[in-house]
mmCIF file of C-alpha atoms (C1' of nucleotides) in Angstrom:
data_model
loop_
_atom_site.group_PDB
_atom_site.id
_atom_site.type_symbol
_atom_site.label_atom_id
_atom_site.label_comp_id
_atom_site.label_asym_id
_atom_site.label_seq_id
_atom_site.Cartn_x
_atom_site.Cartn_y
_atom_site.Cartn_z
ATOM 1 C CA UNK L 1 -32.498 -11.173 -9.221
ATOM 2 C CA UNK L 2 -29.334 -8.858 -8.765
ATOM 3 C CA UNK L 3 -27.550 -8.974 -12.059
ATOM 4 C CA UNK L 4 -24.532 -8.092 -9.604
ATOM 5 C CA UNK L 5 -24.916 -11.175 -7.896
ATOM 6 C CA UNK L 6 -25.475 -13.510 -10.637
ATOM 7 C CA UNK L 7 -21.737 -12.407 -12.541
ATOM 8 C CA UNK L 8 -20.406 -13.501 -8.973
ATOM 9 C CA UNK L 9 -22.324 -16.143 -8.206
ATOM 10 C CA UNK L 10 -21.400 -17.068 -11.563
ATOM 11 C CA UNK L 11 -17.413 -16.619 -11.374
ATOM 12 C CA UNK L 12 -17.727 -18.950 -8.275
ATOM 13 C CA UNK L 13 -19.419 -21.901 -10.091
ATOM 14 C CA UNK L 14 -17.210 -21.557 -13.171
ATOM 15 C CA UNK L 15 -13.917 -22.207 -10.663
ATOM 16 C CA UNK L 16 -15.848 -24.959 -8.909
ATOM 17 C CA UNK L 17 -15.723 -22.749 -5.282
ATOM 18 C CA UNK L 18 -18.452 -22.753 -2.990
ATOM 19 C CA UNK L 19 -20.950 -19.991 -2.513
ATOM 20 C CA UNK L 20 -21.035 -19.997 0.984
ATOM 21 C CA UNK L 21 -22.535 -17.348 3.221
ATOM 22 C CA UNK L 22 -19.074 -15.803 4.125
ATOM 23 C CA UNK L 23 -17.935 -15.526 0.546
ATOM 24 C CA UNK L 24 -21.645 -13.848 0.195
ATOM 25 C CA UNK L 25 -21.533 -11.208 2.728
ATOM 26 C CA UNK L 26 -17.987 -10.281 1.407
ATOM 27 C CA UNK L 27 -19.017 -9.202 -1.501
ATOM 28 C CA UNK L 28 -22.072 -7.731 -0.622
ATOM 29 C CA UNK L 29 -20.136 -5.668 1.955
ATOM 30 C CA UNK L 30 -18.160 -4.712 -1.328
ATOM 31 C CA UNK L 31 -20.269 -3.734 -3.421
ATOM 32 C CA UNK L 32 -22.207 -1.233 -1.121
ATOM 33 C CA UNK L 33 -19.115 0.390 0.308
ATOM 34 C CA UNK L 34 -16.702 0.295 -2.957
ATOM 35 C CA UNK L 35 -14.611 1.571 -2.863
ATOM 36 C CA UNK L 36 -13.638 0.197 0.919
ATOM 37 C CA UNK L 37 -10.973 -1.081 2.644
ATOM 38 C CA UNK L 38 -10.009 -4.083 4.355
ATOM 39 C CA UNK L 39 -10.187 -2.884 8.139
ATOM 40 C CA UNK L 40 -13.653 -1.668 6.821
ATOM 41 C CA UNK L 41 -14.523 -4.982 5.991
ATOM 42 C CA UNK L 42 -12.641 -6.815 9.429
ATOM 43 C CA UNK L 43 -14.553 -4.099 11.215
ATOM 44 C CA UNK L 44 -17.525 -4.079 9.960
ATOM 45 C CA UNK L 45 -18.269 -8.439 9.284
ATOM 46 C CA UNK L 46 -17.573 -8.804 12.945
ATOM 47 C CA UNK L 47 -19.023 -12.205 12.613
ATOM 48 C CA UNK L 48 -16.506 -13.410 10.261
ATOM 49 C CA UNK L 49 -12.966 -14.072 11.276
ATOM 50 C CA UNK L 50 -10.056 -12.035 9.508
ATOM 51 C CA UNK L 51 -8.506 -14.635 8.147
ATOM 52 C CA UNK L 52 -11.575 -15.406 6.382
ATOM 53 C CA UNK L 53 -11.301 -12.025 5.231
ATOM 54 C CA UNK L 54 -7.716 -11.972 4.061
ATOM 55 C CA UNK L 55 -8.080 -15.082 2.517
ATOM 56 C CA UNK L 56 -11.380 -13.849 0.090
ATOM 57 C CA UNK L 57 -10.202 -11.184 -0.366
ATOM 58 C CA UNK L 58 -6.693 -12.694 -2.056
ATOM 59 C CA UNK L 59 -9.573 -14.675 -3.670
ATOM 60 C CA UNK L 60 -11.159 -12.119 -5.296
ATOM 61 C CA UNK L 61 -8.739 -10.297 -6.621
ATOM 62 C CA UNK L 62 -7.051 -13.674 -8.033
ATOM 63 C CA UNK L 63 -10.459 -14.167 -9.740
ATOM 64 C CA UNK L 64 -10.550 -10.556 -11.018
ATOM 65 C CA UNK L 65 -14.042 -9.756 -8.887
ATOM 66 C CA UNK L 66 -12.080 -6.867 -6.862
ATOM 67 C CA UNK L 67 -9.279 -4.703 -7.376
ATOM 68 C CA UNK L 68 -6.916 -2.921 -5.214
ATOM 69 C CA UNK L 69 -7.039 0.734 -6.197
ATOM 70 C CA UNK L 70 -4.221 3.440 -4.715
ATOM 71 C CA UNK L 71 -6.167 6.825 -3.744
ATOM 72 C CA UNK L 72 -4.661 9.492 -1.508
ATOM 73 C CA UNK L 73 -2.075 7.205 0.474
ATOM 74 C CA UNK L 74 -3.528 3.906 0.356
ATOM 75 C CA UNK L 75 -4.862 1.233 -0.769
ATOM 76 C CA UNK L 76 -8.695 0.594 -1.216
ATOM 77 C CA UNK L 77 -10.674 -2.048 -2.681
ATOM 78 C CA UNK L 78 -13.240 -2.089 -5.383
ATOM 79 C CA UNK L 79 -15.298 -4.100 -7.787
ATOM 80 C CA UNK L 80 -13.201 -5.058 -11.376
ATOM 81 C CA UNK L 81 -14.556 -3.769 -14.328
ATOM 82 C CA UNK L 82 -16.658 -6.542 -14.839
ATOM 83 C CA UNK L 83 -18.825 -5.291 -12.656
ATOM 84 C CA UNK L 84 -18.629 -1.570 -13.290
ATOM 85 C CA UNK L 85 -17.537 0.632 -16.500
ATOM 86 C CA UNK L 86 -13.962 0.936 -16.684
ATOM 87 C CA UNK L 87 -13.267 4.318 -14.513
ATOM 88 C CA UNK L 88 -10.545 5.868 -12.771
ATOM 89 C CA UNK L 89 -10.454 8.530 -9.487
ATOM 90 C CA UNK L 90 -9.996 11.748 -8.772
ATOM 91 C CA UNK L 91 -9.559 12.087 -4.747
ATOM 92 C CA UNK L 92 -9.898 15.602 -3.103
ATOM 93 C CA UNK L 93 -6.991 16.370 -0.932
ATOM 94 C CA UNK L 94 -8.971 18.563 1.763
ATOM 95 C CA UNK L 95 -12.256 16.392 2.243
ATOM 96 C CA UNK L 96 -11.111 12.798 1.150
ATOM 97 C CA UNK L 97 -14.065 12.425 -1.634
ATOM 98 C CA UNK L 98 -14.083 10.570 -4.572
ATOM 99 C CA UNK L 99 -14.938 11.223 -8.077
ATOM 100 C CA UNK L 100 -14.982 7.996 -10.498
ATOM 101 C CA UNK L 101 -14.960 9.487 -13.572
ATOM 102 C CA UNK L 102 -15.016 7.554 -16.977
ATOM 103 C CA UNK L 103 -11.954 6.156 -19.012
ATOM 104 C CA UNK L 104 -10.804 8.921 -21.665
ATOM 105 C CA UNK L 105 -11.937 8.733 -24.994
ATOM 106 C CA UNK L 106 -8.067 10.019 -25.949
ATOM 107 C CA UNK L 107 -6.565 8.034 -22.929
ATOM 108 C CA UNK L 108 -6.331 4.911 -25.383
ATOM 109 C CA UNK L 109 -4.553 6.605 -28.082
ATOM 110 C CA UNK L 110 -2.062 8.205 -25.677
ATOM 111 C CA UNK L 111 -1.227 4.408 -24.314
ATOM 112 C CA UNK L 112 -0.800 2.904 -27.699
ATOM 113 C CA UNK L 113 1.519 5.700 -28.463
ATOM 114 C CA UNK L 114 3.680 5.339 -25.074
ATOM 115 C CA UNK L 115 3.424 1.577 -26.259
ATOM 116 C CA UNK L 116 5.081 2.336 -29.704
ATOM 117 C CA UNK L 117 7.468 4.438 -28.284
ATOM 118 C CA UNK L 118 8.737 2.155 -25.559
ATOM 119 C CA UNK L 119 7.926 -1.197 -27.046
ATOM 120 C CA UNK L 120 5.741 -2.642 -24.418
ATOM 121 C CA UNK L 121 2.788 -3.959 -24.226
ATOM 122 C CA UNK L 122 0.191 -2.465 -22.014
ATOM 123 C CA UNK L 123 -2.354 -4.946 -20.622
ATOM 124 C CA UNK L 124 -4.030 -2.500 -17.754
ATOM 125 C CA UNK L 125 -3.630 1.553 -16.764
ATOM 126 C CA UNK L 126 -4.500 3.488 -14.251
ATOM 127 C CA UNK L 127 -4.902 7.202 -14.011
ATOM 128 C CA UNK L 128 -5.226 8.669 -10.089
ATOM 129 C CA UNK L 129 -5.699 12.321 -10.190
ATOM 130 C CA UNK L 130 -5.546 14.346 -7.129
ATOM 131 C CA UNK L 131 -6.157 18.002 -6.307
ATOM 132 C CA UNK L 132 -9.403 19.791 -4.926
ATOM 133 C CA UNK L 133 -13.525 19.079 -5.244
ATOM 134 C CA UNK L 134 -15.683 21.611 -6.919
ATOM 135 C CA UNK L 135 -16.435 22.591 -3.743
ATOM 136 C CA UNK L 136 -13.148 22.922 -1.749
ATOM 137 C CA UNK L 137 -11.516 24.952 -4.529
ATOM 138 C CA UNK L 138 -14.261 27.662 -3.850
ATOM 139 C CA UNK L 139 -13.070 28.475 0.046
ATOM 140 C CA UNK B 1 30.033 18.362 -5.585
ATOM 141 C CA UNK B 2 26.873 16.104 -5.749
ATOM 142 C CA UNK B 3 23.576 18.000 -6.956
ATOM 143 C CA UNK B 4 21.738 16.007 -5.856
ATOM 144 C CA UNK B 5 22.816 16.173 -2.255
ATOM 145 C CA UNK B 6 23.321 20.185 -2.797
ATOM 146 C CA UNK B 7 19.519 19.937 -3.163
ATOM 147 C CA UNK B 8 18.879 18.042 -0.169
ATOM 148 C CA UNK B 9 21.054 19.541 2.079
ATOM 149 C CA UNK B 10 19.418 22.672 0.549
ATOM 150 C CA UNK B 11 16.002 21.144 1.559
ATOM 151 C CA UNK B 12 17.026 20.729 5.095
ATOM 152 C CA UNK B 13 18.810 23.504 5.636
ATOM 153 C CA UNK B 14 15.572 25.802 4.723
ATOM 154 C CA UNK B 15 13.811 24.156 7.551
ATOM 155 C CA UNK B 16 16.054 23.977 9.898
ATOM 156 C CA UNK B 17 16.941 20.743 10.190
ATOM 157 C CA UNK B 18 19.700 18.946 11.194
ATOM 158 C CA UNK B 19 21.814 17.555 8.353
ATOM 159 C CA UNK B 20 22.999 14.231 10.269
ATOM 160 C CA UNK B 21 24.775 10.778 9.190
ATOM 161 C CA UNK B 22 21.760 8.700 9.702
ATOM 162 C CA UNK B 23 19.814 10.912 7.343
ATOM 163 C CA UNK B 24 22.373 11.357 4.546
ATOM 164 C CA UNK B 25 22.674 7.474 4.171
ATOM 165 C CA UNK B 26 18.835 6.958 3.851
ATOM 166 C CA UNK B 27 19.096 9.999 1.273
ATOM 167 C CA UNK B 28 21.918 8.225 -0.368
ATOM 168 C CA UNK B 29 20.455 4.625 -0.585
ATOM 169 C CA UNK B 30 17.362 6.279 -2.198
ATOM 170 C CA UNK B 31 18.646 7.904 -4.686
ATOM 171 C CA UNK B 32 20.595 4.884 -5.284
ATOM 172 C CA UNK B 33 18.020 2.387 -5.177
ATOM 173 C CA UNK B 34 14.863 4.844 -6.232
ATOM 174 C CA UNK B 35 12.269 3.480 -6.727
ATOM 175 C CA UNK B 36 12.621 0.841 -3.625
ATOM 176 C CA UNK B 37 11.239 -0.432 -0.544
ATOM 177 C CA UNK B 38 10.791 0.571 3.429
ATOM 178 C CA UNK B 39 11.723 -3.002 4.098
ATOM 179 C CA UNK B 40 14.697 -2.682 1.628
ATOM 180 C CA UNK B 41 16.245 0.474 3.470
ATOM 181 C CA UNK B 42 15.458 -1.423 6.613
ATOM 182 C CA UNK B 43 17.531 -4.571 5.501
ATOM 183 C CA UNK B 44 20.080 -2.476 4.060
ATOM 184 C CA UNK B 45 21.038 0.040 6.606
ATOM 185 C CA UNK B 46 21.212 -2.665 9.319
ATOM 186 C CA UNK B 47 23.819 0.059 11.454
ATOM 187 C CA UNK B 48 20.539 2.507 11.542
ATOM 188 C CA UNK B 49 17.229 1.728 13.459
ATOM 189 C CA UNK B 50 14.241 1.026 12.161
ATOM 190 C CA UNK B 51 12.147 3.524 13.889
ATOM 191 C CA UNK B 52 14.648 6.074 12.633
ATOM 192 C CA UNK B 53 14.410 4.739 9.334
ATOM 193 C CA UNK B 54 10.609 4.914 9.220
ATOM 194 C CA UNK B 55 10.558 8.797 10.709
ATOM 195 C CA UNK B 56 12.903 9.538 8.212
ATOM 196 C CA UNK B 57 10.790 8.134 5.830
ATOM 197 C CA UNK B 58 8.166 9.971 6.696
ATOM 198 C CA UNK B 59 9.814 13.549 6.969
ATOM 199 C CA UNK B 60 11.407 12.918 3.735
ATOM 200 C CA UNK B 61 7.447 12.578 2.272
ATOM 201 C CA UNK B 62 6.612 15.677 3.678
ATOM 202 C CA UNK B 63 9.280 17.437 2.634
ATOM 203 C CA UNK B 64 8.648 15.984 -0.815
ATOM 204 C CA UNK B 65 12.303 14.812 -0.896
ATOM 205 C CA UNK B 66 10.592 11.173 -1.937
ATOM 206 C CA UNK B 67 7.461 10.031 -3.142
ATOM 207 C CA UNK B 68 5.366 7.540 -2.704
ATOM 208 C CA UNK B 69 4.308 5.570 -5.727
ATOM 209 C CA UNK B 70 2.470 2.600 -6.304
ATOM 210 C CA UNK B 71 3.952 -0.375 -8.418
ATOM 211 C CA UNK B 72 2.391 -3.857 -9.209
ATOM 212 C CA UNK B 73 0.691 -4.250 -6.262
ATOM 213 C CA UNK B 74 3.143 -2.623 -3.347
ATOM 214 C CA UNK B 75 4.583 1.180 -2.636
ATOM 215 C CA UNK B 76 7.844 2.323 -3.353
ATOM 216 C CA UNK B 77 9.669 5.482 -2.489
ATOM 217 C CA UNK B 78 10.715 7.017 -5.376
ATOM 218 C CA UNK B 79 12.893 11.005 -4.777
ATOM 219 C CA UNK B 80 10.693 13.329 -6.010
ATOM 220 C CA UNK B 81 10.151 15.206 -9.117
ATOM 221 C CA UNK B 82 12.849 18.395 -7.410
ATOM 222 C CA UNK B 83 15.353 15.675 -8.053
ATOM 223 C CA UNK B 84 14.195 13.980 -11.461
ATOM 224 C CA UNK B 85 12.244 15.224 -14.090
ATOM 225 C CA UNK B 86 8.255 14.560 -14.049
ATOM 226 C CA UNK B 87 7.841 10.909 -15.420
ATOM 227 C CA UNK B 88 5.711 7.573 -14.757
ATOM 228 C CA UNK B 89 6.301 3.768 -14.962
ATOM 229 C CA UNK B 90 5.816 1.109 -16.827
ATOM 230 C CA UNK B 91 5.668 -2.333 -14.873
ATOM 231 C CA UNK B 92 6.528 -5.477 -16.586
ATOM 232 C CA UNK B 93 4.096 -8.273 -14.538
ATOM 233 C CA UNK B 94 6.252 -10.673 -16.412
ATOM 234 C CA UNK B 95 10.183 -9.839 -15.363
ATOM 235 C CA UNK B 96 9.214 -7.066 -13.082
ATOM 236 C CA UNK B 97 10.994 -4.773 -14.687
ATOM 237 C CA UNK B 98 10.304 -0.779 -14.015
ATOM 238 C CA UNK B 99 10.440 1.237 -17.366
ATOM 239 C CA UNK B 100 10.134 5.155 -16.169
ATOM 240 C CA UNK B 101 8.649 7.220 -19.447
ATOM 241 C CA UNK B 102 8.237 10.785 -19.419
ATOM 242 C CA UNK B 103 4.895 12.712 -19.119
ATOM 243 C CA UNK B 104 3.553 12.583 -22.200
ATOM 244 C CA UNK B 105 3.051 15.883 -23.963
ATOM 245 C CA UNK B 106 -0.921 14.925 -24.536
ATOM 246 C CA UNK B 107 -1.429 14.142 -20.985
ATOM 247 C CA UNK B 108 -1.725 17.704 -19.778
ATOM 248 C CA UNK B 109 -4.453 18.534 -22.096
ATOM 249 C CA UNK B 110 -6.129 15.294 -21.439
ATOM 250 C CA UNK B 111 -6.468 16.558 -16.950
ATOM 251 C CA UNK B 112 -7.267 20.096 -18.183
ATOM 252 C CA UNK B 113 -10.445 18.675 -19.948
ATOM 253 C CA UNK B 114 -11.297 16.046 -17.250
ATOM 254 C CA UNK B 115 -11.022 19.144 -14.691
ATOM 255 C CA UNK B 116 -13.595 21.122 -16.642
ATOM 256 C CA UNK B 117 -15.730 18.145 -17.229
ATOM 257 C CA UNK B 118 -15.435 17.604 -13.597
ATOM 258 C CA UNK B 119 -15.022 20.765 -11.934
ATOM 259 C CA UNK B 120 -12.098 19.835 -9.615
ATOM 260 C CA UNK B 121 -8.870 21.452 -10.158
ATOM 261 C CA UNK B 122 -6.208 18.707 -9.967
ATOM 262 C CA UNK B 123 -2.645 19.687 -8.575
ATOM 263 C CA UNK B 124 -1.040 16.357 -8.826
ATOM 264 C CA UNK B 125 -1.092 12.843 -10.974
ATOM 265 C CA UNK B 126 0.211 9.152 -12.024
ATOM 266 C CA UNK B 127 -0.349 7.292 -15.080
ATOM 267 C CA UNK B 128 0.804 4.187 -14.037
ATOM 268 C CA UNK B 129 0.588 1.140 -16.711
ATOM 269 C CA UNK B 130 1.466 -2.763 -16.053
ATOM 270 C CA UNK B 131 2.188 -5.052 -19.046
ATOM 271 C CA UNK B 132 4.812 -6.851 -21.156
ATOM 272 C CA UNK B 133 8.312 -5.085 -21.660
ATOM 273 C CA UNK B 134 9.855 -5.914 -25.206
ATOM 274 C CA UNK B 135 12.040 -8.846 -24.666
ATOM 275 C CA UNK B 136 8.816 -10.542 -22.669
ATOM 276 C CA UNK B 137 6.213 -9.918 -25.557
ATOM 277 C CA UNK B 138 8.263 -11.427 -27.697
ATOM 278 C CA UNK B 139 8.117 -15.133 -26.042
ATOM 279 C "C1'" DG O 1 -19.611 -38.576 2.310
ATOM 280 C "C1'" DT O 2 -15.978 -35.823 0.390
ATOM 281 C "C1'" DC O 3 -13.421 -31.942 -0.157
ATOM 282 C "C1'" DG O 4 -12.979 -27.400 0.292
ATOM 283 C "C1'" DA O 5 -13.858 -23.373 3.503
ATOM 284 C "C1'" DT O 6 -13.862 -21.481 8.048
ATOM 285 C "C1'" DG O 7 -12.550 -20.371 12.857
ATOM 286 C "C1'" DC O 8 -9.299 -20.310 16.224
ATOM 287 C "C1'" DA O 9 -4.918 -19.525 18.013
ATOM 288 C "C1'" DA O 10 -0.445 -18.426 17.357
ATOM 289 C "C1'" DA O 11 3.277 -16.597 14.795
ATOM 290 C "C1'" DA O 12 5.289 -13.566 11.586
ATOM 291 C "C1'" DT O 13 5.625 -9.101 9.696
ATOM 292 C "C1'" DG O 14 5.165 -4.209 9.615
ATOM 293 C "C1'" DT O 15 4.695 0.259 12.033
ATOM 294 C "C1'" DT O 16 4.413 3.524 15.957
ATOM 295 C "C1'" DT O 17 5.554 5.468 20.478
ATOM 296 C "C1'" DG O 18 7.896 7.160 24.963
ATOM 297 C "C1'" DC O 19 11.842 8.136 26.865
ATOM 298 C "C1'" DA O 20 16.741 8.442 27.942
ATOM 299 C "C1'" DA O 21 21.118 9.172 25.695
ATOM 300 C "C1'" DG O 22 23.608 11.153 21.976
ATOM 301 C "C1'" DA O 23 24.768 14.342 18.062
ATOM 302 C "C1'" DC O 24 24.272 18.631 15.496
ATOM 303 C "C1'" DC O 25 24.610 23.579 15.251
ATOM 304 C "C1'" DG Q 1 24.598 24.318 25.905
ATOM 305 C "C1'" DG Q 2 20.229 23.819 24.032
ATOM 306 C "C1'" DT Q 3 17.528 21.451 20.932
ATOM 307 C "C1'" DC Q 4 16.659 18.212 17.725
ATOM 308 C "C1'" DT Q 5 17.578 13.349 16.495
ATOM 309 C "C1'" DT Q 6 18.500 8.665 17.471
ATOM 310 C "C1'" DG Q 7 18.375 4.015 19.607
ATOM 311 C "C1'" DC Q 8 16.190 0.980 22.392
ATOM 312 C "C1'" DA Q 9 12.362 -1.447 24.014
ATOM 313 C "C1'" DA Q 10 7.833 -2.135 24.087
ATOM 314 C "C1'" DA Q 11 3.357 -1.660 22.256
ATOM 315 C "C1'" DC Q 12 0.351 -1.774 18.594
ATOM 316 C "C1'" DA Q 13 -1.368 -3.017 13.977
ATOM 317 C "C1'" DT Q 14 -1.562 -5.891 10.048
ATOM 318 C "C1'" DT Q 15 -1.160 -10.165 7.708
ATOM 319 C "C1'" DT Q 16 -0.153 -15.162 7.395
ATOM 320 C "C1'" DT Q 17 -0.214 -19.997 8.750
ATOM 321 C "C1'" DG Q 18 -1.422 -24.830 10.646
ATOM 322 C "C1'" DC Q 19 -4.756 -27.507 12.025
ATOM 323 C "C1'" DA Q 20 -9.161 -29.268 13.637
ATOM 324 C "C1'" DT Q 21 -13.978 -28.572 12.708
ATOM 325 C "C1'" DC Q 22 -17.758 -27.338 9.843
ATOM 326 C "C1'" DG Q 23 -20.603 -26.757 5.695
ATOM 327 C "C1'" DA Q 24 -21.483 -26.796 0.596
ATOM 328 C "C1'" DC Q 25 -22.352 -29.725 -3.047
#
DNA sequence: GTCGATGCAAAATGTTTGCAAGACC
DNA sequence: GGTCTTGCAAACATTTTGCATCGAC
């Protein structure tokens, strides 16, 4: 029923890994609060044990269902891109929001070009932007 | 005789700190290092403690002597941009390898138009991309 | 029933704090 | 000499590991 659920559901049979309820509520806990963190999710899944939660979490981001994302200071985790549009984050330095906004059209060409340049070969970017919200720039 | 330590002694001097031994070797193994680890310093400078090494840290960060940037999937401290001209990284998830490349001339334009878009007004950024580096594309 | 996943407990690692002693200016 | 800085020790936080038990398939 939840096309989220069903990409994860199938990731998990295509590795030969059980579904079980832990792994479930995991990535539920993900998906509503992504970007979150892991003391959100030790604090918050009370019922599961934190190793549990290290450990599927190290999972997940082995299997490419979650990715560790660096806003402000630290770390925070979110769903890959299979599950979303590929974005990036702009995080306001006064009140601690974020804005996903979508990849650059001219963000591409600008990698390829750094590629040429420097003769690698760029197989993931990110872009973190941070400064102040529509908002806080006004006071 | 050293700029570099001109402008950190400089730095120090403005707010009235104390310009002592334990804080001119952290400087120095920075700047020698940069980017590297807390746990580096820490094995490094075994004469120094560690709780001085971590307060140092931190007053260095807000100072913005150092930054902190984000690398593969760990933080380094890096000296900041008052020390080295404004550049990102490359990361090689192959050798490991840290290629710094200079903000490209595009990239400006490209935040202007995402701040207008988005209505925040951004006073800070990293591009950071993870790949192959020449010799390990080649294999 | 089998094998992988979890919980528990303990250890390892990383970071912070209070306070007395020491070093800088 | 006064004040800021450091070292030490302990506390606190975060993450990892081994092993016995439990649950998914």
């Amino acid at each position: 029923m939840n096309p989220l659920n069903d990409i994860f559901e199938g990731i998990l049979k295509k590795n030969h890994l059980s579904i079980t309820n832990q792994r479930k509520q995991i990535f539920d806990s993900i998906t509503k609060l992504s970007p979150t963190s892991t003391s959100t999710l030790i604090n918050d899944l009370t019922q599961i044990d934190r190793a549990t939660i290290y450990r599927t979490i190290d999972l997940y981001i082995k299997l490419k269902v979650i990715k560790k994302i660096y806003i402000g200071f630290k770390y925070k985790l979110e769903l890959s891109d299979l599950f979303s549009s590929h974005h990036h984050h702009f995080y306001c330095i006064k009140c601690h929001q974020i804005i996903d906004f979508d990849e650059p059209d001219d963000l591409d060409n600008l990698i390829n070009n750094l590629s040429l340049k420097y003769s690698f070969k760029s197989t993931e970017h990110r872009l973190e932007i941070n400064g102040l919200c529509q908002k806080c720039k006004e006071v």
